[in-house]
Coordinates of C-alpha atoms in Angstrom, one line a residue:
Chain A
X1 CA 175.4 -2.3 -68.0
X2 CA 172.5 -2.6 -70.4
X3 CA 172.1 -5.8 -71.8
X4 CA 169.3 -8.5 -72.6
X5 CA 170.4 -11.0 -70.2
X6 CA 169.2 -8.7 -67.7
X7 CA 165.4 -8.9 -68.7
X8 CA 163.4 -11.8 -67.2
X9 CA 163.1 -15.2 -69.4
X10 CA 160.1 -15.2 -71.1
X11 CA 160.2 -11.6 -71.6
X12 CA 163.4 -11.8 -73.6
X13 CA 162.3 -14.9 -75.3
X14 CA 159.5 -12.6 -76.5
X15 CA 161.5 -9.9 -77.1
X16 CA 163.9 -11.9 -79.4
X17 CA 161.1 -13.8 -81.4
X18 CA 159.7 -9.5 -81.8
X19 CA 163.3 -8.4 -83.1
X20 CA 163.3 -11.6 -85.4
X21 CA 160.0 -11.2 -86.8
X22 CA 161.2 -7.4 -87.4
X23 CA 163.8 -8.4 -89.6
X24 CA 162.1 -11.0 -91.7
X25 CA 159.2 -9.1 -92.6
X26 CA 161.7 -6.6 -93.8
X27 CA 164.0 -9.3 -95.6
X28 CA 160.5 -10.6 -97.4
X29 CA 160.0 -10.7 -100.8
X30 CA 158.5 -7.9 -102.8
X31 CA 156.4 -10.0 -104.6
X32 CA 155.4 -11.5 -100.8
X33 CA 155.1 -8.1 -99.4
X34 CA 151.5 -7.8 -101.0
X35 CA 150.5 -10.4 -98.4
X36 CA 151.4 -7.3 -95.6
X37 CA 148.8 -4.8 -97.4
X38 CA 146.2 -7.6 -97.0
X39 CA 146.6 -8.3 -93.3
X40 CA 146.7 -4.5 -93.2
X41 CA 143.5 -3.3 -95.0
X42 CA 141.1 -4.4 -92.0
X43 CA 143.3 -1.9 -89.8
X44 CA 143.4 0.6 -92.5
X45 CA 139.9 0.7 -92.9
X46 CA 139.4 1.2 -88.7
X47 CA 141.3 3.9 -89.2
X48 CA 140.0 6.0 -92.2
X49 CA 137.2 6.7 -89.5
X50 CA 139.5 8.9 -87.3
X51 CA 141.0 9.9 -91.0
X52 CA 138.3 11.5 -92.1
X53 CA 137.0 13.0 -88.7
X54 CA 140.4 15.1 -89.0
X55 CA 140.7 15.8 -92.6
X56 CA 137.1 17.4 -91.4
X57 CA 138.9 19.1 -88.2
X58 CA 141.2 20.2 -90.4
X59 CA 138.8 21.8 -93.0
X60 CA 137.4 23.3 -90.1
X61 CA 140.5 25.1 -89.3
X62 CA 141.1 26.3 -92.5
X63 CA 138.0 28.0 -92.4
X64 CA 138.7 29.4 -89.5
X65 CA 142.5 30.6 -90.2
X66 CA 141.1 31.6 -93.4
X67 CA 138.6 33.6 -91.7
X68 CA 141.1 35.2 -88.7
X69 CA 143.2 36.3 -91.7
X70 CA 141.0 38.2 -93.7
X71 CA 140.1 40.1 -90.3
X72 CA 143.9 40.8 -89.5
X73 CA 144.1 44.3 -91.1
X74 CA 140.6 45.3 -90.5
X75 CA 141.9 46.3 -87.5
X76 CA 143.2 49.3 -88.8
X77 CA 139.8 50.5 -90.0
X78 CA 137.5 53.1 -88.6
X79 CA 136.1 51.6 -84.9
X80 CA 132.8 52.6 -86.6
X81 CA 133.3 50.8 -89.6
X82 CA 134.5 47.5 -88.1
X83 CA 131.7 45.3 -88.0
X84 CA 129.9 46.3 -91.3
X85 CA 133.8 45.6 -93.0
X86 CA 134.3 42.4 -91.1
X87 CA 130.8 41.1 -92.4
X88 CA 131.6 42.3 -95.7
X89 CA 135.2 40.5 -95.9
X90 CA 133.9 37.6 -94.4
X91 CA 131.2 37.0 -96.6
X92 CA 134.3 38.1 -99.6
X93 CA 136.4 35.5 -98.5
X94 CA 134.1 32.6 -98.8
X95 CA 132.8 33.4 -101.7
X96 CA 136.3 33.9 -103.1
X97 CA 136.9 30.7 -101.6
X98 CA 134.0 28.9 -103.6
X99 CA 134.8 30.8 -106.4
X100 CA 138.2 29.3 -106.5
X101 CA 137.1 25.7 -105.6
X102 CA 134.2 26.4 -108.4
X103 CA 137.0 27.0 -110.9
X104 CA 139.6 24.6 -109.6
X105 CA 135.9 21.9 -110.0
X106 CA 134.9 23.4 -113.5
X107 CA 138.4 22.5 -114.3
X108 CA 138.2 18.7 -113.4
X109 CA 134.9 18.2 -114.5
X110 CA 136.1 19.7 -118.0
X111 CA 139.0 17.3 -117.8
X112 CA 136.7 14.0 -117.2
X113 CA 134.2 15.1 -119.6
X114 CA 137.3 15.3 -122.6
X115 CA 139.3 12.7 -121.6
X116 CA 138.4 10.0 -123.5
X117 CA 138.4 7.1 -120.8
X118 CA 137.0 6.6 -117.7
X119 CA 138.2 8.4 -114.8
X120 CA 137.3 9.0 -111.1
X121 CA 137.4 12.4 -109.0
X122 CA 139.3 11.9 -105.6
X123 CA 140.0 14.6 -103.4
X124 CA 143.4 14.9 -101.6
X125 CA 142.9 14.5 -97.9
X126 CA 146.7 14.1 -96.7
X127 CA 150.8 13.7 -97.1
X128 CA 153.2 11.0 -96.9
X129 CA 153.7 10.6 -92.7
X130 CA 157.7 10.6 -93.7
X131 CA 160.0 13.3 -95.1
X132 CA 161.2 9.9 -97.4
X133 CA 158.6 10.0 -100.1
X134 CA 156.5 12.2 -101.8
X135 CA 153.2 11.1 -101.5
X136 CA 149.6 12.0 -101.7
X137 CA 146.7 10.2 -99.3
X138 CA 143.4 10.5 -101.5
X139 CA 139.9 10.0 -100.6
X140 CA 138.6 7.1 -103.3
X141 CA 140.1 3.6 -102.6
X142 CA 139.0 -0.2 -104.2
X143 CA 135.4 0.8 -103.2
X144 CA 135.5 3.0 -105.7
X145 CA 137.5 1.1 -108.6
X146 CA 140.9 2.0 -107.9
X147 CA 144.1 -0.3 -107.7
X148 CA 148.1 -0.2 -107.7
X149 CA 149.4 1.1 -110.5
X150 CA 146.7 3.6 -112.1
X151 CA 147.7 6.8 -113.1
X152 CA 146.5 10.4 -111.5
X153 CA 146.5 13.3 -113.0
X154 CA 144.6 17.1 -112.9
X155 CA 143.7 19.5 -115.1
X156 CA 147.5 21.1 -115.6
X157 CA 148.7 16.9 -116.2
X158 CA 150.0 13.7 -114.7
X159 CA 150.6 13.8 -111.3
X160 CA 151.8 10.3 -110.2
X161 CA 150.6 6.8 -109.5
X162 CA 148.5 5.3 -107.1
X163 CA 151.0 2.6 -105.4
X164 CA 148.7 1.4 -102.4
X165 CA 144.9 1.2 -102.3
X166 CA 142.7 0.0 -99.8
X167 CA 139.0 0.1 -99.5
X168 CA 138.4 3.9 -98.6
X169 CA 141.6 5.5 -99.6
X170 CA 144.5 5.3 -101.7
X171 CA 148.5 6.2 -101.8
X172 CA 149.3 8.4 -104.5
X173 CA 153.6 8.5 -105.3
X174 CA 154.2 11.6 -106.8
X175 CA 156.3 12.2 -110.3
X176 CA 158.8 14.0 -108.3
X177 CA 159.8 11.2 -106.1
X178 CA 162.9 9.3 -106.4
X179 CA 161.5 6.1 -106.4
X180 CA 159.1 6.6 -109.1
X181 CA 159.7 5.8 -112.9
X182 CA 156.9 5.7 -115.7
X183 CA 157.7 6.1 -119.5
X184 CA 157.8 9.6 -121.5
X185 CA 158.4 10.9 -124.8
X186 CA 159.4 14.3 -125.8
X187 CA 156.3 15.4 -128.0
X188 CA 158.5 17.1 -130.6
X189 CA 161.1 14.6 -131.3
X190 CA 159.4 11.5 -130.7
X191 CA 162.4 10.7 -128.1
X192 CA 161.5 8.0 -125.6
X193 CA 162.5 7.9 -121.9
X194 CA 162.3 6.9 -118.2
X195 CA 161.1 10.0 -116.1
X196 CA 161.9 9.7 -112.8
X197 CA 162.0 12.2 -109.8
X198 CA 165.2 13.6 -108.6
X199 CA 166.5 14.6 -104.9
X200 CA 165.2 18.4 -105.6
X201 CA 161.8 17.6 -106.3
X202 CA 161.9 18.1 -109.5
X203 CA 161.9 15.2 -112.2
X204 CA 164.8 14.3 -115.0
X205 CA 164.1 12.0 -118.2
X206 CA 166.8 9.6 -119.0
X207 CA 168.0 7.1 -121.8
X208 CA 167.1 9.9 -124.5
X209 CA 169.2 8.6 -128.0
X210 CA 172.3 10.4 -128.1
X211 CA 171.7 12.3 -131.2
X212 CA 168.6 13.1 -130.3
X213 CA 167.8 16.9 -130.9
X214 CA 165.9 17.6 -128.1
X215 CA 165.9 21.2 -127.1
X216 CA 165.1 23.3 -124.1
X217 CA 161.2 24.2 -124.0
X218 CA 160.3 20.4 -125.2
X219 CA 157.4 19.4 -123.9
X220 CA 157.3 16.3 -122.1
X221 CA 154.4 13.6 -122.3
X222 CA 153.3 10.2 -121.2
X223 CA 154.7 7.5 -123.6
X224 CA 151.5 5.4 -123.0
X225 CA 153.9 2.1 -122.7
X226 CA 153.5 0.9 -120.1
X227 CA 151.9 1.6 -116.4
X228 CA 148.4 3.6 -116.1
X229 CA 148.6 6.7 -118.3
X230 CA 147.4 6.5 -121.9
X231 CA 149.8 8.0 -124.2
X232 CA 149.6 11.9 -124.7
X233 CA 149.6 13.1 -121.2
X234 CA 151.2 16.4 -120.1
X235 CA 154.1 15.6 -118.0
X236 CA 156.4 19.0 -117.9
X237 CA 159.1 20.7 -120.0
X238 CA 162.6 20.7 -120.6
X239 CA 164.5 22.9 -118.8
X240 CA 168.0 21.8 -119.0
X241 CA 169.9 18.7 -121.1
X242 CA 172.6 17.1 -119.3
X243 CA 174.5 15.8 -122.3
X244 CA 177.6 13.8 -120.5
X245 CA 180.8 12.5 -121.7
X246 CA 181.4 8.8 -122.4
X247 CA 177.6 8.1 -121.4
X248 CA 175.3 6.3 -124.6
X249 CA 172.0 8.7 -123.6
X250 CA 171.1 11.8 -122.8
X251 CA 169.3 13.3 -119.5
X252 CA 167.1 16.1 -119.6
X253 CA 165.6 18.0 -116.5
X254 CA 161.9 18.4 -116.4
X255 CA 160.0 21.7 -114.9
X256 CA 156.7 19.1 -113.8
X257 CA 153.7 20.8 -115.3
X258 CA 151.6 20.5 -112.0
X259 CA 152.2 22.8 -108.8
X260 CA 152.4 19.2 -106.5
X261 CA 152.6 21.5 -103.4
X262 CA 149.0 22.7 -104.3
X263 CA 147.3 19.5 -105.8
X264 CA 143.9 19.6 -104.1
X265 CA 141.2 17.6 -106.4
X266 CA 143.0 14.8 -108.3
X267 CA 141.8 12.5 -111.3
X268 CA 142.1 8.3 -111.2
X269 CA 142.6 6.7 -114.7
X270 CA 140.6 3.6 -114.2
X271 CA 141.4 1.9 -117.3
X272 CA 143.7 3.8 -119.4
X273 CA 143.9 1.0 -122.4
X274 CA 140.5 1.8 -123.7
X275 CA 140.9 4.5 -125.9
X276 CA 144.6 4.9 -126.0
X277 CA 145.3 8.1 -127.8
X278 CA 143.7 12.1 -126.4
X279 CA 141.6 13.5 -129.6
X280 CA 142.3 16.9 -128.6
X281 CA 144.8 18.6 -125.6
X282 CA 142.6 18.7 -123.1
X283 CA 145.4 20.3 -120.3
X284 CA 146.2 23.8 -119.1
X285 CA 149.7 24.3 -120.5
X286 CA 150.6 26.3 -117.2
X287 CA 154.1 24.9 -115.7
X288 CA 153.8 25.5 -112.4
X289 CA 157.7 27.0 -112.6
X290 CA 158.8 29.1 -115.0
X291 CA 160.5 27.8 -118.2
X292 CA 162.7 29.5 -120.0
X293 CA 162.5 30.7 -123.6
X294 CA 163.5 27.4 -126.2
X295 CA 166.7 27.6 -127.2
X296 CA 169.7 25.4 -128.8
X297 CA 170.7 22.3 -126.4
X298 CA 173.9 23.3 -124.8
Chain B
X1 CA 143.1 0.8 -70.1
X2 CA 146.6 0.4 -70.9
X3 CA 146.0 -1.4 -74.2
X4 CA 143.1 1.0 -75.0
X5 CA 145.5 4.2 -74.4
X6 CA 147.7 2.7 -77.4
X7 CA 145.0 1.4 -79.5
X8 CA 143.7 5.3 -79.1
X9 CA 147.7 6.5 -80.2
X10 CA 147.6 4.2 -83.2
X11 CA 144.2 5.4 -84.2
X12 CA 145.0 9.2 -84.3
X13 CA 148.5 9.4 -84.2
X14 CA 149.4 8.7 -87.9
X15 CA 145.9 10.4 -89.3
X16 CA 147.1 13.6 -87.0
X17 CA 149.8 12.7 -89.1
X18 CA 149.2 12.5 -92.5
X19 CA 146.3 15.2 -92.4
X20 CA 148.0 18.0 -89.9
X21 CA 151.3 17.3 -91.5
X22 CA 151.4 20.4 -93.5
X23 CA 150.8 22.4 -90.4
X24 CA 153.4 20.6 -88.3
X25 CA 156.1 21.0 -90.7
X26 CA 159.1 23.7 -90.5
X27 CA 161.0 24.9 -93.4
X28 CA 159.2 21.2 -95.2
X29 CA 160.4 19.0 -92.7
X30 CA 157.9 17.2 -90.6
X31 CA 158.8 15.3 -87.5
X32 CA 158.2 11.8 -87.1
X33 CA 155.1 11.9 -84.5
X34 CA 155.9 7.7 -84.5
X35 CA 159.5 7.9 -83.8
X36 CA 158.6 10.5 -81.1
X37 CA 155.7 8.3 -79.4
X38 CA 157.5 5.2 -79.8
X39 CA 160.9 6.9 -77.7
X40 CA 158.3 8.0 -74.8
X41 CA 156.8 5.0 -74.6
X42 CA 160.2 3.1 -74.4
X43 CA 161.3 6.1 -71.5
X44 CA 158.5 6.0 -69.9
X45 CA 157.1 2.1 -69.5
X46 CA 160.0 -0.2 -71.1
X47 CA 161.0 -2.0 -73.8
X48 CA 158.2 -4.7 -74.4
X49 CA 155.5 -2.3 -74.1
X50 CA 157.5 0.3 -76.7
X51 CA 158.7 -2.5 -78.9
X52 CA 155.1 -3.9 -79.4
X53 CA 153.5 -0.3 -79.9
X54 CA 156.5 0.0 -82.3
X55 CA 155.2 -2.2 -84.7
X56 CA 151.6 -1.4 -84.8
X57 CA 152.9 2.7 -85.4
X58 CA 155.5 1.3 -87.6
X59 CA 153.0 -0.8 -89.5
X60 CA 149.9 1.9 -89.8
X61 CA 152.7 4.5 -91.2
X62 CA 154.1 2.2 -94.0
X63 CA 150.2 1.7 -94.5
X64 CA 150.2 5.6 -95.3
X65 CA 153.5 6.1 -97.0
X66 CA 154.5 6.1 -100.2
X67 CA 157.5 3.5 -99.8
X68 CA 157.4 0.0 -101.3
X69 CA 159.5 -1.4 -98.3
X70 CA 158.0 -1.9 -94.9
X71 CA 160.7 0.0 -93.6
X72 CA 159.0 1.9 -90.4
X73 CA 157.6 -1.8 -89.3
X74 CA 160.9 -2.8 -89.1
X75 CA 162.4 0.4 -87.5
X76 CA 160.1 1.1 -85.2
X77 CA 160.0 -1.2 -82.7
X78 CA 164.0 -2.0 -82.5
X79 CA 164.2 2.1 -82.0
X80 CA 162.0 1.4 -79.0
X81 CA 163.5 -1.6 -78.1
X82 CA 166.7 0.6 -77.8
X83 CA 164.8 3.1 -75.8
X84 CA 163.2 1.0 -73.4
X85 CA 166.9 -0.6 -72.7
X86 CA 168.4 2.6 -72.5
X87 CA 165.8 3.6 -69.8
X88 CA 166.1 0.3 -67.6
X89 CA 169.3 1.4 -65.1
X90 CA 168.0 5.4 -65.3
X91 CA 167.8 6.8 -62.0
X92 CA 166.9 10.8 -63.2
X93 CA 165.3 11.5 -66.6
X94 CA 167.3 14.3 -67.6
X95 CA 166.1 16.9 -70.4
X96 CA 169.8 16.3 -71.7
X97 CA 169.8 12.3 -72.2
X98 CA 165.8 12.5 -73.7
X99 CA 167.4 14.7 -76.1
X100 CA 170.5 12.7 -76.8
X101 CA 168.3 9.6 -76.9
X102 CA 165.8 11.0 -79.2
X103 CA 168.4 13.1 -81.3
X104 CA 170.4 9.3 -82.4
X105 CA 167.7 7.2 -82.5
X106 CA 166.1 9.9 -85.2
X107 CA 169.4 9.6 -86.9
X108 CA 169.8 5.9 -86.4
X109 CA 166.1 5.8 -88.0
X110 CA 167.2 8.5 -91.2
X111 CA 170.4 6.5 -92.1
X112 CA 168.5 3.4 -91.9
X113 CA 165.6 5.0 -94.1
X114 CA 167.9 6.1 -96.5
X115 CA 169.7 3.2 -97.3
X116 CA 166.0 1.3 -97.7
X117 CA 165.2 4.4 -100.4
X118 CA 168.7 4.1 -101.8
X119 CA 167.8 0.1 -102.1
X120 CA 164.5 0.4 -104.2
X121 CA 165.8 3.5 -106.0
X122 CA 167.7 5.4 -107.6
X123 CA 170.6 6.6 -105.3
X124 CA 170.3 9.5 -103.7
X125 CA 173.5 11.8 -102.2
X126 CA 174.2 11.1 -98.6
X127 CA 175.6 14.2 -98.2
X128 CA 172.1 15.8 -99.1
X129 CA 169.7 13.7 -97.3
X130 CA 172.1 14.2 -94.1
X131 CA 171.3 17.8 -94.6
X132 CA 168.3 18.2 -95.9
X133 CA 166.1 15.6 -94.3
X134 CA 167.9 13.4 -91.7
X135 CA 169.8 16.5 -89.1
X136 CA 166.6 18.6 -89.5
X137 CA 164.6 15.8 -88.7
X138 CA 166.9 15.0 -85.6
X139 CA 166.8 18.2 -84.1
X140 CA 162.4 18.7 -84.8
X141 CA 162.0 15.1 -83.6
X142 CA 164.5 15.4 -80.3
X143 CA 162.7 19.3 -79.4
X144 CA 159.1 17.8 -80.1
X145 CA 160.3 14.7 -78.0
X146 CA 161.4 17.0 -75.1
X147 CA 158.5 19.1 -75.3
X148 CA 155.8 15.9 -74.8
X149 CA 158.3 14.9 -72.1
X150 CA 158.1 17.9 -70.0
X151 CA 154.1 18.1 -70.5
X152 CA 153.9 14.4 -69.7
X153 CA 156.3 14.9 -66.2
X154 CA 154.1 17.9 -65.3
X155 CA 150.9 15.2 -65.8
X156 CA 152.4 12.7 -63.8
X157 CA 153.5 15.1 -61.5
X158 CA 149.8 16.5 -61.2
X159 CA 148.6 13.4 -60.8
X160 CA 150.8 11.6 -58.5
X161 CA 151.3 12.5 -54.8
X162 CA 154.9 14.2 -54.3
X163 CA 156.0 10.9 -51.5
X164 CA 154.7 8.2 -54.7
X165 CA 157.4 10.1 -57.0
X166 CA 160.0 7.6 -58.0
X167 CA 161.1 7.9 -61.3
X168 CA 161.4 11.7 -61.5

């Protein structure tokens, strides 16, 4: 009943040539597919204009939610008392709320000044549009210095990798994503790995040597190998080995260092080649989940 | 106007979001605000006018995601393609058939994304992505799809004269 030959002509001839182009651009080459983000960045950079006006909508609204719930139980109080408490929480909340972006700030700028190679600041202004990736949308683009493949990372350690830049803003993959993959050592054993994400959101490294005697509570860092961190970084810590029968290497899952449901302010690497090795740790050691106590591998 | 009312969807549609998406999601599963436009648009005005909005959405969300494959270029507009068609011999949108329509094309759209992620990376369980991200997103995108619909009826409804009604 529904078919193409039921559409006019030169619509369908149009329709066709649509559905063919379609699948070629998907069939093209990766190394090709770079040609796409070019043809794309005068669009892109139309549309960081609404982009921002939102992210500023959207701060907005914070504000304001943030502001309608630290009135919610006010309400209870004294009908006398109301207005005095109201101005007093009000004015409590914001300046809780710049004290905690002063610390989360102090932090980063504390990071940039001890990190030993040039960085830039970007804020985070947005998520992947799909459930399919995990993905940050950051305020700094090429404008600014940045380019595929540089490494992020905040004050509690590497976060990801910037995978798309444009002029204004950038695409950050996150460490927990299944697609992504740099190179990590375990800091005690000198182990080298792939860490990758897994399908929980968490990340896992693999090839570790079979006799390796890694042990729960290792902490995890960037190998410095390859890609856009230096060697050194704070990546997360072992929380379980997944030693497997007729398999050459071991896996090991990772408890990421970094809360990425609460990454806010996020650092660039610009050239992480320069001074390859950190003098001295300049990361919180705070895993954003819990780790247990080190113990014997299982 | 028509092109300007699209140019206008493709300008805030995929900033609303990227930047709102946190506030859209339910139990961490967003629904595809593209995928939801795109089906309308195919309901609503056909399949050349949904299959060419298809790929500029489809493009300007690849532009924002994460993925290395162009994946919601190429998805997009054959989902409204498919819509469009599936509208052409309608005599009564139902609420039932939107919902159908929405509910496979979303699932048509998850399979296909998942076997694109699966391609580039590591494989992921099917079982888990069917339950985790591609059924959740399904129902989100097919109540958020019925949702629009019913506002955009009442709109037209407004603003068309009861004797010019022919499509509802």
């Amino acid at each position: 009943m529904i078919s193409l030959q039921t559409i006019a002509g030169g619509k369908r001839a149009v329709l066709l040539l649509l559905v063919f182009l379609a699948v070629a651009l998907l069939l093209l080459p990766e190394s090709r597919q770079e040609s796409l983000q070019v043809i794309g960045r005068p669009m892109a950079a139309v549309i960081a204009v609404p982009l921002r006006a939102m992210e500023s909508a959207n701060q907005t609204i914070d504000a304001f939610v943030n502001r309608y719930l630290a009135l919610q139980h006010v309400r209870e109080e004294n009908r006398a008392l109301r207005q005095h408490i109201a101005r007093l929480q009000e004015e409590n909340a914001s300046l809780r709320e710049t004290a905690v972006a002063a610390t989360r700030l102090l932090d980063l700028l504390e990071l940039q000044d001890q990190l030993p190679y040039p960085t830039v600041a970007a804020q985070v202004i947005g998520r992947d549009p799909t459930n399919w990736y995990r993905s940050l949308v950051i305020n700094k683009g090429r404008k600014d210095g940045l380019s595929a493949d540089l490494g992020v990372v905040t004050p509690a350690g590497a976060v990801g990798r910037i995978v798309k830049a444009y002029d204004r803003f950038s695409i950050v993959l996150l460490l927990n994503d299944l697609n992504n993959a740099i190179t990590g050592l375990v800091q005690r054993t000198r182990d080298e790995g792939i860490v990758e994400g897994t399908e929980k959101g968490l990340a896992r490294i693999k090839y570790l040597p079979l006799l390796s005697t890694v042990k729960v509570g290792d902490q995890v860092v960037t190998s410095g190998l390859a890609g856009g961190f230096p060697r050194g970084l704070p990546i997360g810590t072992i929380t379980k080995i997944e030693r497997r029968e007729a398999e050459l290497f071991l896996s090991a899952e990772i408890a990421l260092d970094a809360d990425f449901t609460k990454i806010e302010e996020v650092m660039v690497i610009t050239a992480p080649r320069e001074n390859a090795q950190i003098s001295a740790n300049p990361f919180a050691r705070q895993p954003a989940v819990p780790v247990k106590p080190a113990g014997e591998a299982p | 106007m028509k092109v300007f009312g699209y140019t206008v969807l493709v300008l805030f549609l995929v900033p609303l979001q990227v930047v709102f998406v946190d506030r859209i999601s339910l139990f961490g599963i967003r629904p595809d605000l593209g995928l939801v436009a795109v089906c309308l648009i195919g309901l609503y005005t056909g399949e050349l006018d949904a299959l060419s909005a298809g790929f500029v959405i489809g493009f300007v969300q690849d532009l924002f995601s994460g993925g290395v494959l162009w994946g919601n270029l190429f998805l997009k507009p054959i989902l409204g393609l498919i819509a469009g068609l599936a509208s052409r011999n309608l005599v009564n949108l139902t609420w039932v058939f939107a919902f159908s329509l929405i509910f496979s094309l979303s699932i048509l759209s998850g399979t296909v994304m998942y076997v694109l992620k699966a391609f580039t990376g590591t494989g992921a369980s099917l079982f888990l992505a069917a339950r985790d991200i591609i059924l959740p997103q399904a129902c989100y995108d097919a109540l958020l799809g019925l949702a629009l619909l019913k506002l955009l009826q009442r709109w037209r409804a407004f603003r068309t004269p009861e004797t010019e009604l022919s499509y509802e």
